[in-house]
Amino acid sequence: MKQLLKRAIKKSLKATIGWPRDKPDLIDHYRKNGMKVGSNFHMLEGCIIDDSHYWLIEIGDNVTLAPRVHLLAHDASTKMHLNYTKIKNVTIGNKVFIGAGSIVMPGVTIGDNVIIGAGSVVTRDVDSDSVYAGNPARRICGIEEYLAKEEARMTEDKTFGEDYTLRQAVGADKKAHMKRVLEKNGIGFVI
């Protein structure tokens, strides 16, 4: 009985929040239409990949697009006046995270080992081993500098394990504990 209830709750959660978040059928569709996509690609809810020009987009290995990221390979601003739409390639390297609500414009190349902050508008090429953010996106710092700073903040009292996630059906007690830690410390880290 307990297992049945657990499965029903998990199924309901999956339906409610869109798990699995990666869309293998959609990614296969992109590949079949000429888009190059590496291994371990994750695309969360609401992402828009230019559906009229898939083949102009190349995505490397270990890339995550957070919710509502837009990848554009075309600019239709000229269509009404010139009867043609501008198109450009978009290339995303390996080990790249693009934050929620970001837009990657046509013609942009994002290097390897990059973090793009949420809400960024990427209008120019992004150097490897960097953190970029803003509108337009600008280099904030090197990736090693950023990760060292964040790692130093990861004390035992500010880190939360798998049992603090929806994947493990986090309970009310753990949710309350997490909130108290964040109210006290301002930041935490969950696996």
Short mmCIF file of N, CA and C in Angstrom, two decimals:
data_model
loop_
_atom_site.label_atom_id
_atom_site.label_comp_id
_atom_site.label_asym_id
_atom_site.label_seq_id
_atom_site.Cartn_x
_atom_site.Cartn_y
_atom_site.Cartn_z
N MET A 1 0.82 -1.20 0.00
CA MET A 1 0.00 0.00 0.00
C MET A 1 0.87 1.27 0.00
N LYS A 2 1.89 1.26 0.85
CA LYS A 2 2.79 2.40 0.94
C LYS A 2 3.49 2.66 -0.39
N GLN A 3 3.93 1.57 -1.06
CA GLN A 3 4.60 1.68 -2.35
C GLN A 3 3.66 2.24 -3.41
N LEU A 4 2.41 1.79 -3.41
CA LEU A 4 1.42 2.30 -4.37
C LEU A 4 1.20 3.79 -4.18
N LEU A 5 1.09 4.21 -2.93
CA LEU A 5 0.90 5.62 -2.63
C LEU A 5 2.12 6.43 -3.09
N LYS A 6 3.31 5.89 -2.82
CA LYS A 6 4.54 6.55 -3.22
C LYS A 6 4.61 6.71 -4.74
N ARG A 7 4.26 5.65 -5.48
CA ARG A 7 4.26 5.72 -6.94
C ARG A 7 3.24 6.73 -7.45
N ALA A 8 2.06 6.77 -6.83
CA ALA A 8 1.02 7.71 -7.25
C ALA A 8 1.46 9.15 -7.03
N ILE A 9 2.11 9.40 -5.90
CA ILE A 9 2.59 10.74 -5.61
C ILE A 9 3.68 11.13 -6.61
N LYS A 10 4.60 10.20 -6.87
CA LYS A 10 5.69 10.46 -7.82
C LYS A 10 5.13 10.75 -9.21
N LYS A 11 4.14 9.96 -9.64
CA LYS A 11 3.52 10.16 -10.95
C LYS A 11 2.85 11.52 -11.02
N SER A 12 2.16 11.90 -9.95
CA SER A 12 1.49 13.19 -9.90
C SER A 12 2.50 14.33 -9.96
N LEU A 13 3.60 14.20 -9.21
CA LEU A 13 4.65 15.21 -9.24
C LEU A 13 5.23 15.35 -10.63
N LYS A 14 5.49 14.22 -11.26
CA LYS A 14 6.05 14.25 -12.61
C LYS A 14 5.12 14.99 -13.56
N ALA A 15 3.84 14.72 -13.47
CA ALA A 15 2.86 15.38 -14.35
C ALA A 15 2.77 16.87 -14.04
N THR A 16 2.82 17.23 -12.74
CA THR A 16 2.65 18.60 -12.32
C THR A 16 3.84 19.48 -12.69
N ILE A 17 5.05 18.98 -12.44
CA ILE A 17 6.23 19.83 -12.68
C ILE A 17 7.02 19.45 -13.92
N GLY A 18 6.48 18.56 -14.72
CA GLY A 18 7.07 18.30 -16.02
C GLY A 18 8.24 17.35 -16.04
N TRP A 19 8.38 16.48 -15.07
CA TRP A 19 9.44 15.47 -15.13
C TRP A 19 9.08 14.43 -16.13
N PRO A 20 9.96 13.81 -16.89
CA PRO A 20 11.36 14.21 -16.90
C PRO A 20 11.53 15.53 -17.62
N ARG A 21 12.42 16.34 -17.15
CA ARG A 21 12.58 17.68 -17.71
C ARG A 21 13.27 17.65 -19.06
N ASP A 22 14.11 16.69 -19.28
CA ASP A 22 14.74 16.57 -20.59
C ASP A 22 13.72 15.93 -21.52
N LYS A 23 13.72 16.35 -22.76
CA LYS A 23 12.74 15.85 -23.72
C LYS A 23 13.47 15.08 -24.80
N PRO A 24 13.71 13.78 -24.56
CA PRO A 24 14.48 12.99 -25.53
C PRO A 24 13.87 13.01 -26.93
N ASP A 25 12.54 12.94 -27.05
CA ASP A 25 11.91 12.95 -28.36
C ASP A 25 12.16 14.26 -29.08
N LEU A 26 12.08 15.37 -28.35
CA LEU A 26 12.31 16.68 -28.94
C LEU A 26 13.77 16.83 -29.36
N ILE A 27 14.68 16.38 -28.52
CA ILE A 27 16.10 16.45 -28.85
C ILE A 27 16.41 15.58 -30.07
N ASP A 28 15.79 14.40 -30.14
CA ASP A 28 15.95 13.55 -31.33
C ASP A 28 15.41 14.26 -32.56
N HIS A 29 14.30 14.97 -32.41
CA HIS A 29 13.72 15.75 -33.52
C HIS A 29 14.73 16.80 -34.00
N TYR A 30 15.36 17.50 -33.06
CA TYR A 30 16.36 18.51 -33.43
C TYR A 30 17.50 17.86 -34.22
N ARG A 31 17.98 16.73 -33.70
CA ARG A 31 19.09 16.04 -34.38
C ARG A 31 18.69 15.61 -35.79
N LYS A 32 17.50 15.07 -35.94
CA LYS A 32 17.04 14.61 -37.25
C LYS A 32 16.93 15.77 -38.24
N ASN A 33 16.73 16.98 -37.71
CA ASN A 33 16.61 18.15 -38.57
C ASN A 33 17.93 18.91 -38.71
N GLY A 34 19.04 18.26 -38.33
CA GLY A 34 20.35 18.81 -38.61
C GLY A 34 21.07 19.51 -37.49
N MET A 35 20.45 19.65 -36.33
CA MET A 35 21.13 20.30 -35.22
C MET A 35 22.13 19.32 -34.61
N LYS A 36 23.33 19.79 -34.34
CA LYS A 36 24.33 18.95 -33.68
C LYS A 36 24.18 19.13 -32.18
N VAL A 37 23.99 18.01 -31.48
CA VAL A 37 23.81 18.03 -30.03
C VAL A 37 24.72 16.97 -29.44
N GLY A 38 25.58 17.38 -28.51
CA GLY A 38 26.49 16.46 -27.87
C GLY A 38 25.81 15.60 -26.81
N SER A 39 26.62 14.87 -26.08
CA SER A 39 26.08 14.00 -25.03
C SER A 39 25.81 14.81 -23.76
N ASN A 40 24.93 14.26 -22.95
CA ASN A 40 24.59 14.85 -21.65
C ASN A 40 24.05 16.28 -21.79
N PHE A 41 23.12 16.45 -22.73
CA PHE A 41 22.46 17.74 -22.96
C PHE A 41 21.15 17.76 -22.18
N HIS A 42 20.94 18.81 -21.40
CA HIS A 42 19.72 18.96 -20.61
C HIS A 42 19.05 20.27 -20.97
N MET A 43 17.77 20.18 -21.27
CA MET A 43 16.98 21.35 -21.64
C MET A 43 15.74 21.35 -20.74
N LEU A 44 15.62 22.33 -19.87
CA LEU A 44 14.52 22.37 -18.94
C LEU A 44 13.30 23.05 -19.56
N GLU A 45 12.23 23.12 -18.80
CA GLU A 45 10.93 23.59 -19.29
C GLU A 45 10.98 24.96 -19.95
N GLY A 46 10.23 25.10 -21.03
CA GLY A 46 10.02 26.38 -21.67
C GLY A 46 11.13 26.89 -22.57
N CYS A 47 12.14 26.07 -22.81
CA CYS A 47 13.23 26.51 -23.70
C CYS A 47 12.72 26.59 -25.14
N ILE A 48 13.26 27.53 -25.87
CA ILE A 48 12.92 27.69 -27.28
C ILE A 48 14.21 27.62 -28.08
N ILE A 49 14.28 26.62 -28.93
CA ILE A 49 15.41 26.50 -29.85
C ILE A 49 14.86 26.81 -31.24
N ASP A 50 15.47 27.75 -31.91
CA ASP A 50 15.01 28.26 -33.20
C ASP A 50 14.52 27.13 -34.11
N ASP A 51 13.21 26.94 -34.16
CA ASP A 51 12.64 25.79 -34.88
C ASP A 51 12.66 25.93 -36.39
N SER A 52 13.02 27.10 -36.89
CA SER A 52 13.07 27.24 -38.33
C SER A 52 14.49 27.09 -38.88
N HIS A 53 15.48 26.95 -37.97
CA HIS A 53 16.87 26.87 -38.41
C HIS A 53 17.71 25.98 -37.49
N TYR A 54 17.20 24.81 -37.13
CA TYR A 54 17.92 23.89 -36.24
C TYR A 54 19.34 23.62 -36.68
N TRP A 55 19.51 23.42 -37.98
CA TRP A 55 20.80 22.99 -38.54
C TRP A 55 21.89 24.04 -38.40
N LEU A 56 21.54 25.25 -38.00
CA LEU A 56 22.53 26.30 -37.80
C LEU A 56 23.02 26.36 -36.35
N ILE A 57 22.53 25.45 -35.52
CA ILE A 57 22.86 25.44 -34.09
C ILE A 57 23.66 24.19 -33.76
N GLU A 58 24.75 24.39 -33.02
CA GLU A 58 25.59 23.29 -32.58
C GLU A 58 25.81 23.40 -31.07
N ILE A 59 25.52 22.31 -30.37
CA ILE A 59 25.64 22.27 -28.91
C ILE A 59 26.60 21.15 -28.53
N GLY A 60 27.58 21.47 -27.69
CA GLY A 60 28.59 20.50 -27.28
C GLY A 60 28.10 19.54 -26.21
N ASP A 61 29.04 18.90 -25.54
CA ASP A 61 28.77 17.94 -24.48
C ASP A 61 28.58 18.66 -23.14
N ASN A 62 27.76 18.03 -22.28
CA ASN A 62 27.56 18.52 -20.90
C ASN A 62 27.05 19.97 -20.87
N VAL A 63 25.96 20.19 -21.57
CA VAL A 63 25.34 21.51 -21.65
C VAL A 63 23.97 21.46 -20.99
N THR A 64 23.67 22.48 -20.18
CA THR A 64 22.35 22.61 -19.57
C THR A 64 21.76 23.96 -19.93
N LEU A 65 20.53 23.93 -20.43
CA LEU A 65 19.75 25.14 -20.66
C LEU A 65 18.70 25.17 -19.55
N ALA A 66 18.78 26.16 -18.68
CA ALA A 66 17.80 26.32 -17.60
C ALA A 66 16.44 26.71 -18.21
N PRO A 67 15.39 26.78 -17.41
CA PRO A 67 14.07 27.10 -17.97
C PRO A 67 14.03 28.40 -18.78
N ARG A 68 13.29 28.37 -19.87
CA ARG A 68 12.97 29.53 -20.71
C ARG A 68 14.17 30.13 -21.45
N VAL A 69 15.22 29.37 -21.67
CA VAL A 69 16.35 29.85 -22.48
C VAL A 69 15.92 29.84 -23.95
N HIS A 70 16.31 30.87 -24.69
CA HIS A 70 16.04 30.97 -26.13
C HIS A 70 17.36 30.94 -26.89
N LEU A 71 17.43 30.07 -27.89
CA LEU A 71 18.57 30.05 -28.81
C LEU A 71 18.05 30.46 -30.17
N LEU A 72 18.55 31.56 -30.69
CA LEU A 72 18.07 32.09 -31.97
C LEU A 72 19.17 32.04 -33.02
N ALA A 73 18.84 31.51 -34.20
CA ALA A 73 19.77 31.48 -35.32
C ALA A 73 19.30 32.40 -36.44
N HIS A 74 18.19 33.09 -36.22
CA HIS A 74 17.70 34.00 -37.25
C HIS A 74 17.24 35.32 -36.63
N ASP A 75 17.18 36.35 -37.46
CA ASP A 75 16.71 37.68 -37.07
C ASP A 75 15.79 38.15 -38.19
N ALA A 76 14.50 38.16 -37.93
CA ALA A 76 13.51 38.49 -38.96
C ALA A 76 13.25 39.98 -39.10
N SER A 77 14.06 40.81 -38.48
CA SER A 77 13.83 42.26 -38.55
C SER A 77 13.89 42.80 -39.97
N THR A 78 14.58 42.11 -40.86
CA THR A 78 14.72 42.57 -42.24
C THR A 78 13.64 42.00 -43.17
N LYS A 79 12.88 41.06 -42.72
CA LYS A 79 11.93 40.34 -43.58
C LYS A 79 10.90 41.28 -44.23
N MET A 80 10.29 42.13 -43.44
CA MET A 80 9.24 43.01 -43.97
C MET A 80 9.78 43.98 -45.02
N HIS A 81 10.98 44.45 -44.82
CA HIS A 81 11.53 45.48 -45.69
C HIS A 81 12.34 44.93 -46.87
N LEU A 82 13.04 43.84 -46.63
CA LEU A 82 13.92 43.30 -47.68
C LEU A 82 13.43 41.95 -48.23
N ASN A 83 12.39 41.42 -47.60
CA ASN A 83 11.84 40.12 -47.96
C ASN A 83 12.79 38.95 -47.67
N TYR A 84 13.82 39.21 -46.88
CA TYR A 84 14.76 38.17 -46.46
C TYR A 84 15.00 38.28 -44.96
N THR A 85 15.25 37.15 -44.34
CA THR A 85 15.57 37.07 -42.92
C THR A 85 17.06 36.80 -42.77
N LYS A 86 17.71 37.51 -41.85
CA LYS A 86 19.13 37.27 -41.57
C LYS A 86 19.27 35.97 -40.80
N ILE A 87 20.30 35.20 -41.13
CA ILE A 87 20.58 33.95 -40.41
C ILE A 87 22.06 33.89 -40.07
N LYS A 88 22.37 33.29 -38.93
CA LYS A 88 23.75 33.12 -38.50
C LYS A 88 23.85 31.84 -37.69
N ASN A 89 25.04 31.24 -37.68
CA ASN A 89 25.29 30.05 -36.87
C ASN A 89 25.34 30.42 -35.38
N VAL A 90 24.98 29.45 -34.55
CA VAL A 90 25.13 29.56 -33.09
C VAL A 90 25.89 28.32 -32.64
N THR A 91 26.95 28.53 -31.87
CA THR A 91 27.76 27.42 -31.38
C THR A 91 27.92 27.53 -29.88
N ILE A 92 27.59 26.44 -29.20
CA ILE A 92 27.76 26.38 -27.74
C ILE A 92 28.75 25.26 -27.46
N GLY A 93 29.80 25.58 -26.73
CA GLY A 93 30.88 24.64 -26.45
C GLY A 93 30.48 23.56 -25.44
N ASN A 94 31.48 22.96 -24.83
CA ASN A 94 31.30 21.89 -23.85
C ASN A 94 31.28 22.46 -22.43
N LYS A 95 30.53 21.80 -21.56
CA LYS A 95 30.47 22.14 -20.14
C LYS A 95 29.99 23.59 -19.97
N VAL A 96 28.78 23.83 -20.48
CA VAL A 96 28.19 25.17 -20.45
C VAL A 96 26.85 25.11 -19.73
N PHE A 97 26.62 26.09 -18.85
CA PHE A 97 25.33 26.26 -18.19
C PHE A 97 24.80 27.63 -18.59
N ILE A 98 23.57 27.66 -19.13
CA ILE A 98 22.93 28.92 -19.50
C ILE A 98 21.72 29.11 -18.60
N GLY A 99 21.74 30.19 -17.80
CA GLY A 99 20.75 30.45 -16.77
C GLY A 99 19.37 30.78 -17.32
N ALA A 100 18.38 30.63 -16.46
CA ALA A 100 16.96 30.80 -16.79
C ALA A 100 16.69 32.15 -17.46
N GLY A 101 15.87 32.10 -18.50
CA GLY A 101 15.42 33.30 -19.18
C GLY A 101 16.46 33.99 -20.05
N SER A 102 17.58 33.36 -20.27
CA SER A 102 18.61 33.97 -21.11
C SER A 102 18.29 33.81 -22.59
N ILE A 103 18.82 34.72 -23.38
CA ILE A 103 18.63 34.68 -24.83
C ILE A 103 20.02 34.67 -25.48
N VAL A 104 20.24 33.71 -26.36
CA VAL A 104 21.48 33.65 -27.13
C VAL A 104 21.12 34.07 -28.56
N MET A 105 21.70 35.16 -29.00
CA MET A 105 21.37 35.76 -30.29
C MET A 105 22.12 35.07 -31.44
N PRO A 106 21.64 35.26 -32.67
CA PRO A 106 22.29 34.68 -33.84
C PRO A 106 23.75 35.12 -33.95
N GLY A 107 24.60 34.20 -34.40
CA GLY A 107 26.00 34.52 -34.65
C GLY A 107 26.90 34.38 -33.45
N VAL A 108 26.37 33.98 -32.31
CA VAL A 108 27.16 33.90 -31.08
C VAL A 108 27.85 32.54 -30.98
N THR A 109 29.09 32.57 -30.52
CA THR A 109 29.83 31.37 -30.16
C THR A 109 30.15 31.45 -28.67
N ILE A 110 29.73 30.44 -27.93
CA ILE A 110 30.01 30.35 -26.50
C ILE A 110 31.09 29.29 -26.33
N GLY A 111 32.19 29.65 -25.70
CA GLY A 111 33.32 28.74 -25.52
C GLY A 111 33.01 27.61 -24.55
N ASP A 112 34.04 26.88 -24.17
CA ASP A 112 33.93 25.76 -23.23
C ASP A 112 34.04 26.26 -21.80
N ASN A 113 33.39 25.50 -20.88
CA ASN A 113 33.55 25.75 -19.45
C ASN A 113 33.04 27.14 -19.08
N VAL A 114 31.76 27.38 -19.37
CA VAL A 114 31.16 28.70 -19.23
C VAL A 114 29.88 28.64 -18.41
N ILE A 115 29.63 29.68 -17.63
CA ILE A 115 28.35 29.89 -16.97
C ILE A 115 27.80 31.22 -17.47
N ILE A 116 26.54 31.19 -17.92
CA ILE A 116 25.83 32.41 -18.32
C ILE A 116 24.76 32.65 -17.25
N GLY A 117 24.78 33.82 -16.62
CA GLY A 117 23.83 34.13 -15.56
C GLY A 117 22.40 34.26 -16.07
N ALA A 118 21.45 34.00 -15.20
CA ALA A 118 20.02 34.07 -15.54
C ALA A 118 19.66 35.45 -16.09
N GLY A 119 18.78 35.46 -17.09
CA GLY A 119 18.29 36.71 -17.66
C GLY A 119 19.25 37.42 -18.58
N SER A 120 20.33 36.79 -18.94
CA SER A 120 21.33 37.44 -19.79
C SER A 120 20.89 37.45 -21.25
N VAL A 121 21.35 38.46 -21.98
CA VAL A 121 21.16 38.52 -23.42
C VAL A 121 22.55 38.48 -24.04
N VAL A 122 22.85 37.34 -24.65
CA VAL A 122 24.19 37.10 -25.19
C VAL A 122 24.21 37.55 -26.64
N THR A 123 24.87 38.69 -26.88
CA THR A 123 24.90 39.29 -28.22
C THR A 123 26.26 39.14 -28.89
N ARG A 124 27.28 38.76 -28.13
CA ARG A 124 28.64 38.61 -28.65
C ARG A 124 29.25 37.31 -28.18
N ASP A 125 30.34 36.92 -28.81
CA ASP A 125 31.02 35.68 -28.44
C ASP A 125 31.44 35.70 -26.97
N VAL A 126 31.44 34.52 -26.36
CA VAL A 126 31.76 34.34 -24.95
C VAL A 126 33.05 33.53 -24.85
N ASP A 127 34.03 34.06 -24.12
CA ASP A 127 35.31 33.38 -23.93
C ASP A 127 35.15 32.11 -23.11
N SER A 128 35.97 31.12 -23.39
CA SER A 128 36.01 29.91 -22.57
C SER A 128 36.45 30.26 -21.15
N ASP A 129 36.11 29.37 -20.21
CA ASP A 129 36.54 29.48 -18.81
C ASP A 129 36.10 30.79 -18.16
N SER A 130 34.84 31.19 -18.41
CA SER A 130 34.36 32.48 -17.94
C SER A 130 32.93 32.41 -17.42
N VAL A 131 32.58 33.44 -16.64
CA VAL A 131 31.21 33.66 -16.19
C VAL A 131 30.76 34.98 -16.81
N TYR A 132 29.63 34.95 -17.49
CA TYR A 132 29.06 36.13 -18.12
C TYR A 132 27.65 36.35 -17.58
N ALA A 133 27.22 37.62 -17.52
CA ALA A 133 25.85 37.93 -17.11
C ALA A 133 25.50 39.33 -17.56
N GLY A 134 24.20 39.59 -17.65
CA GLY A 134 23.71 40.93 -17.93
C GLY A 134 23.08 41.07 -19.29
N ASN A 135 22.63 42.31 -19.58
CA ASN A 135 22.01 42.64 -20.85
C ASN A 135 22.60 43.96 -21.34
N PRO A 136 23.52 43.88 -22.30
CA PRO A 136 24.06 42.68 -22.92
C PRO A 136 25.01 41.96 -21.96
N ALA A 137 25.18 40.66 -22.16
CA ALA A 137 26.04 39.87 -21.29
C ALA A 137 27.48 40.35 -21.38
N ARG A 138 28.10 40.46 -20.21
CA ARG A 138 29.51 40.87 -20.13
C ARG A 138 30.24 39.89 -19.21
N ARG A 139 31.53 39.80 -19.39
CA ARG A 139 32.35 38.91 -18.56
C ARG A 139 32.37 39.44 -17.13
N ILE A 140 32.04 38.56 -16.18
CA ILE A 140 32.05 38.92 -14.77
C ILE A 140 33.37 38.52 -14.13
N CYS A 141 33.80 37.28 -14.41
CA CYS A 141 35.06 36.79 -13.86
C CYS A 141 35.40 35.47 -14.54
N GLY A 142 36.54 34.92 -14.17
CA GLY A 142 36.93 33.61 -14.66
C GLY A 142 36.16 32.53 -13.92
N ILE A 143 35.99 31.39 -14.56
CA ILE A 143 35.23 30.29 -13.96
C ILE A 143 35.89 29.78 -12.69
N GLU A 144 37.23 29.67 -12.68
CA GLU A 144 37.94 29.16 -11.50
C GLU A 144 37.76 30.09 -10.31
N GLU A 145 37.85 31.38 -10.54
CA GLU A 145 37.65 32.38 -9.48
C GLU A 145 36.25 32.25 -8.90
N TYR A 146 35.26 32.16 -9.76
CA TYR A 146 33.87 32.06 -9.32
C TYR A 146 33.64 30.78 -8.51
N LEU A 147 34.11 29.65 -9.03
CA LEU A 147 33.88 28.37 -8.35
C LEU A 147 34.63 28.31 -7.02
N ALA A 148 35.83 28.88 -6.94
CA ALA A 148 36.57 28.90 -5.68
C ALA A 148 35.82 29.72 -4.63
N LYS A 149 35.26 30.85 -5.04
CA LYS A 149 34.49 31.69 -4.11
C LYS A 149 33.25 30.94 -3.60
N GLU A 150 32.55 30.29 -4.50
CA GLU A 150 31.35 29.56 -4.09
C GLU A 150 31.69 28.34 -3.24
N GLU A 151 32.76 27.64 -3.58
CA GLU A 151 33.16 26.48 -2.80
C GLU A 151 33.52 26.88 -1.36
N ALA A 152 34.15 28.03 -1.19
CA ALA A 152 34.51 28.51 0.15
C ALA A 152 33.26 28.78 0.99
N ARG A 153 32.15 29.07 0.34
CA ARG A 153 30.89 29.35 1.05
C ARG A 153 30.14 28.07 1.42
N MET A 154 30.59 26.93 0.90
CA MET A 154 29.88 25.66 1.09
C MET A 154 30.26 24.97 2.40
N THR A 155 29.98 25.60 3.51
CA THR A 155 30.25 24.96 4.80
C THR A 155 29.19 23.89 5.07
N GLU A 156 29.51 23.00 5.99
CA GLU A 156 28.62 21.87 6.29
C GLU A 156 27.21 22.32 6.66
N ASP A 157 27.10 23.40 7.41
CA ASP A 157 25.77 23.86 7.83
C ASP A 157 24.97 24.51 6.70
N LYS A 158 25.60 24.76 5.55
CA LYS A 158 24.91 25.39 4.42
C LYS A 158 24.67 24.43 3.26
N THR A 159 25.00 23.15 3.43
CA THR A 159 24.82 22.19 2.34
C THR A 159 23.73 21.19 2.70
N PHE A 160 22.99 20.79 1.67
CA PHE A 160 21.85 19.89 1.84
C PHE A 160 21.98 18.73 0.87
N GLY A 161 21.73 17.52 1.37
CA GLY A 161 21.86 16.32 0.56
C GLY A 161 20.62 16.00 -0.26
N GLU A 162 20.66 14.85 -0.90
CA GLU A 162 19.58 14.37 -1.77
C GLU A 162 18.23 14.31 -1.03
N ASP A 163 18.27 14.06 0.26
CA ASP A 163 17.02 13.96 1.04
C ASP A 163 16.31 15.30 1.20
N TYR A 164 16.92 16.37 0.72
CA TYR A 164 16.30 17.69 0.74
C TYR A 164 15.75 18.09 -0.63
N THR A 165 15.51 17.11 -1.50
CA THR A 165 15.02 17.40 -2.85
C THR A 165 13.67 16.75 -3.10
N LEU A 166 12.97 17.25 -4.11
CA LEU A 166 11.70 16.64 -4.53
C LEU A 166 11.92 15.23 -5.05
N ARG A 167 13.11 14.96 -5.58
CA ARG A 167 13.42 13.61 -6.07
C ARG A 167 13.30 12.58 -4.96
N GLN A 168 13.55 13.01 -3.74
CA GLN A 168 13.47 12.12 -2.59
C GLN A 168 12.28 12.46 -1.69
N ALA A 169 11.29 13.14 -2.24
CA ALA A 169 10.06 13.51 -1.52
C ALA A 169 10.39 14.19 -0.19
N VAL A 170 11.12 15.30 -0.26
CA VAL A 170 11.52 16.05 0.93
C VAL A 170 10.30 16.32 1.81
N GLY A 171 10.47 16.10 3.11
CA GLY A 171 9.38 16.30 4.06
C GLY A 171 9.32 17.71 4.59
N ALA A 172 8.24 18.01 5.29
CA ALA A 172 8.01 19.34 5.85
C ALA A 172 9.10 19.74 6.83
N ASP A 173 9.60 18.78 7.62
CA ASP A 173 10.65 19.10 8.59
C ASP A 173 11.93 19.56 7.90
N LYS A 174 12.30 18.90 6.83
CA LYS A 174 13.52 19.28 6.10
C LYS A 174 13.32 20.60 5.35
N LYS A 175 12.12 20.82 4.83
CA LYS A 175 11.83 22.10 4.16
C LYS A 175 11.97 23.24 5.17
N ALA A 176 11.41 23.05 6.36
CA ALA A 176 11.48 24.09 7.41
C ALA A 176 12.93 24.32 7.83
N HIS A 177 13.70 23.24 7.98
CA HIS A 177 15.12 23.36 8.35
C HIS A 177 15.88 24.15 7.28
N MET A 178 15.64 23.83 6.01
CA MET A 178 16.31 24.54 4.92
C MET A 178 15.98 26.03 4.95
N LYS A 179 14.72 26.34 5.17
CA LYS A 179 14.31 27.76 5.23
C LYS A 179 15.00 28.49 6.38
N ARG A 180 15.11 27.83 7.54
CA ARG A 180 15.78 28.46 8.69
C ARG A 180 17.25 28.73 8.38
N VAL A 181 17.91 27.77 7.75
CA VAL A 181 19.33 27.95 7.40
C VAL A 181 19.49 29.11 6.43
N LEU A 182 18.61 29.19 5.44
CA LEU A 182 18.71 30.27 4.45
C LEU A 182 18.39 31.62 5.08
N GLU A 183 17.44 31.66 6.01
CA GLU A 183 17.14 32.93 6.69
C GLU A 183 18.35 33.41 7.51
N LYS A 184 19.06 32.45 8.11
CA LYS A 184 20.22 32.79 8.94
C LYS A 184 21.44 33.13 8.08
N ASN A 185 21.71 32.31 7.07
CA ASN A 185 22.94 32.45 6.29
C ASN A 185 22.79 33.16 4.95
N GLY A 186 21.57 33.28 4.46
CA GLY A 186 21.32 33.94 3.19
C GLY A 186 21.56 33.06 1.96
N ILE A 187 22.26 31.97 2.16
CA ILE A 187 22.59 31.10 1.02
C ILE A 187 22.76 29.67 1.51
N GLY A 188 22.49 28.74 0.61
CA GLY A 188 22.72 27.33 0.88
C GLY A 188 23.04 26.63 -0.44
N PHE A 189 23.38 25.37 -0.36
CA PHE A 189 23.72 24.58 -1.54
C PHE A 189 23.05 23.22 -1.42
N VAL A 190 22.32 22.80 -2.44
CA VAL A 190 21.64 21.52 -2.44
C VAL A 190 22.20 20.65 -3.56
N ILE A 191 22.31 19.36 -3.30
CA ILE A 191 22.91 18.46 -4.29
C ILE A 191 22.02 18.28 -5.50
#
